Amino acid sequence: MPANDADFDITSNSDLRAAVRDETQYSESHISEEDLSGLVDSGKRVLALRADVSDFYGDRGLAVALLGIVCAKAKGAVENSPVRVDNVGPNDVTFRTSDGSSLQLGQYEEMTQLGLSEASAVDDAIQGIEFTNTHFNDAYRTDRADRRYP
């Protein structure tokens, strides 16, 4: 993975917030800076939980994956449409909306999948995250009595 230090790279929270606004075209009249910061933190928690990483800007792939997830979260927040991520992994990223026809979510899926597949700190087996605007579920938890994965 190339160093994450080019002019166009995302190297900080402020770079990420600016990139999300560029990708989504959501100005502060659509989503406040405070709300966007909350979505950035939420996206970081998702990736930290699944990829066991905390340096999101040291790796270009992780920064791009985080951008895709935060864009999807911003879309859900602004358009008040539930956005569910069925999988997040280098081989399978699936975002869904209630109508299933969002071109933007398809683009954010591709962005997240590309970022994860190129991230040097991410294992190929990372997948199975599901979240909506109301809950988060790690599909690979084994707290079921039968010990099977959903």
PDB file of C-alpha atoms in Angstrom, residues 79-143:
ATOM      1  CA  GLU A  79     -32.207  11.458   3.968  1.00  0.00           C
ATOM      2  CA  ASN A  80     -33.649   9.762   7.042  1.00  0.00           C
ATOM      3  CA  SER A  81     -33.575   6.427   5.295  1.00  0.00           C
ATOM      4  CA  PRO A  82     -32.321   3.382   7.138  1.00  0.00           C
ATOM      5  CA  VAL A  83     -28.946   2.268   5.800  1.00  0.00           C
ATOM      6  CA  ARG A  84     -27.855  -1.213   6.721  1.00  0.00           C
ATOM      7  CA  VAL A  85     -24.408  -2.616   6.105  1.00  0.00           C
ATOM      8  CA  ASP A  86     -24.788  -6.350   5.699  1.00  0.00           C
ATOM      9  CA  ASN A  87     -21.082  -7.046   5.269  1.00  0.00           C
ATOM     10  CA  VAL A  88     -17.856  -5.097   5.528  1.00  0.00           C
ATOM     11  CA  GLY A  89     -14.836  -6.955   4.248  1.00  0.00           C
ATOM     12  CA  PRO A  90     -12.272  -6.863   1.468  1.00  0.00           C
ATOM     13  CA  ASN A  91     -14.258  -9.430  -0.497  1.00  0.00           C
ATOM     14  CA  ASP A  92     -17.837  -8.448   0.352  1.00  0.00           C
ATOM     15  CA  VAL A  93     -19.253  -5.037   1.230  1.00  0.00           C
ATOM     16  CA  THR A  94     -23.018  -4.749   1.038  1.00  0.00           C
ATOM     17  CA  PHE A  95     -25.011  -1.630   1.924  1.00  0.00           C
ATOM     18  CA  ARG A  96     -28.813  -1.706   1.750  1.00  0.00           C
ATOM     19  CA  THR A  97     -31.581   0.858   1.971  1.00  0.00           C
ATOM     20  CA  SER A  98     -35.278   0.305   2.393  1.00  0.00           C
ATOM     21  CA  ASP A  99     -35.875   0.773  -1.337  1.00  0.00           C
ATOM     22  CA  GLY A 100     -32.697  -1.031  -2.435  1.00  0.00           C
ATOM     23  CA  SER A 101     -32.052   1.318  -5.345  1.00  0.00           C
ATOM     24  CA  SER A 102     -29.480   3.858  -4.167  1.00  0.00           C
ATOM     25  CA  LEU A 103     -26.768   4.513  -6.729  1.00  0.00           C
ATOM     26  CA  GLN A 104     -24.774   6.456  -4.140  1.00  0.00           C
ATOM     27  CA  LEU A 105     -24.783   3.555  -1.690  1.00  0.00           C
ATOM     28  CA  GLY A 106     -23.468   1.318  -4.462  1.00  0.00           C
ATOM     29  CA  GLN A 107     -20.601   3.756  -4.942  1.00  0.00           C
ATOM     30  CA  TYR A 108     -19.912   3.854  -1.195  1.00  0.00           C
ATOM     31  CA  GLU A 109     -19.917   0.030  -1.117  1.00  0.00           C
ATOM     32  CA  GLU A 110     -17.290  -0.058  -3.844  1.00  0.00           C
ATOM     33  CA  MET A 111     -15.230   2.599  -2.081  1.00  0.00           C
ATOM     34  CA  THR A 112     -15.320   0.695   1.217  1.00  0.00           C
ATOM     35  CA  GLN A 113     -14.536  -2.640  -0.404  1.00  0.00           C
ATOM     36  CA  LEU A 114     -11.629  -1.202  -2.399  1.00  0.00           C
ATOM     37  CA  GLY A 115     -10.213   0.476   0.694  1.00  0.00           C
ATOM     38  CA  LEU A 116     -10.441  -2.679   2.795  1.00  0.00           C
ATOM     39  CA  SER A 117      -8.983  -4.871   0.066  1.00  0.00           C
ATOM     40  CA  GLU A 118      -5.979  -2.535  -0.213  1.00  0.00           C
ATOM     41  CA  ALA A 119      -5.484  -1.908   3.509  1.00  0.00           C
ATOM     42  CA  SER A 120      -2.343  -3.565   4.791  1.00  0.00           C
ATOM     43  CA  ALA A 121      -3.699  -3.924   8.335  1.00  0.00           C
ATOM     44  CA  VAL A 122      -6.941  -5.735   7.435  1.00  0.00           C
ATOM     45  CA  ASP A 123      -7.404  -9.496   7.314  1.00  0.00           C
ATOM     46  CA  ASP A 124      -9.270 -10.947   4.297  1.00  0.00           C
ATOM     47  CA  ALA A 125     -11.713 -12.678   6.658  1.00  0.00           C
ATOM     48  CA  ILE A 126     -13.197  -9.441   8.030  1.00  0.00           C
ATOM     49  CA  GLN A 127     -16.884  -9.333   7.208  1.00  0.00           C
ATOM     50  CA  GLY A 128     -20.272  -9.821   8.829  1.00  0.00           C
ATOM     51  CA  ILE A 129     -20.966  -6.335  10.185  1.00  0.00           C
ATOM     52  CA  GLU A 130     -24.567  -5.262  10.155  1.00  0.00           C
ATOM     53  CA  PHE A 131     -25.874  -1.939  11.402  1.00  0.00           C
ATOM     54  CA  THR A 132     -28.856   0.289  10.782  1.00  0.00           C
ATOM     55  CA  ASN A 133     -29.773   3.723  12.006  1.00  0.00           C
ATOM     56  CA  THR A 134     -31.145   2.117  15.190  1.00  0.00           C
ATOM     57  CA  HIS A 135     -28.824  -0.743  16.136  1.00  0.00           C
ATOM     58  CA  PHE A 136     -25.454  -2.387  15.617  1.00  0.00           C
ATOM     59  CA  ASN A 137     -24.979  -6.114  15.379  1.00  0.00           C
ATOM     60  CA  ASP A 138     -21.771  -8.066  14.911  1.00  0.00           C
ATOM     61  CA  ALA A 139     -23.013 -11.094  12.985  1.00  0.00           C
ATOM     62  CA  TYR A 140     -19.996 -13.142  14.035  1.00  0.00           C
ATOM     63  CA  ARG A 141     -20.735 -13.061  17.762  1.00  0.00           C
ATOM     64  CA  THR A 142     -21.150 -16.534  19.165  1.00  0.00           C
ATOM     65  CA  ASP A 143     -23.579 -15.799  21.974  1.00  0.00           C
TER      66      ASP A 143
END
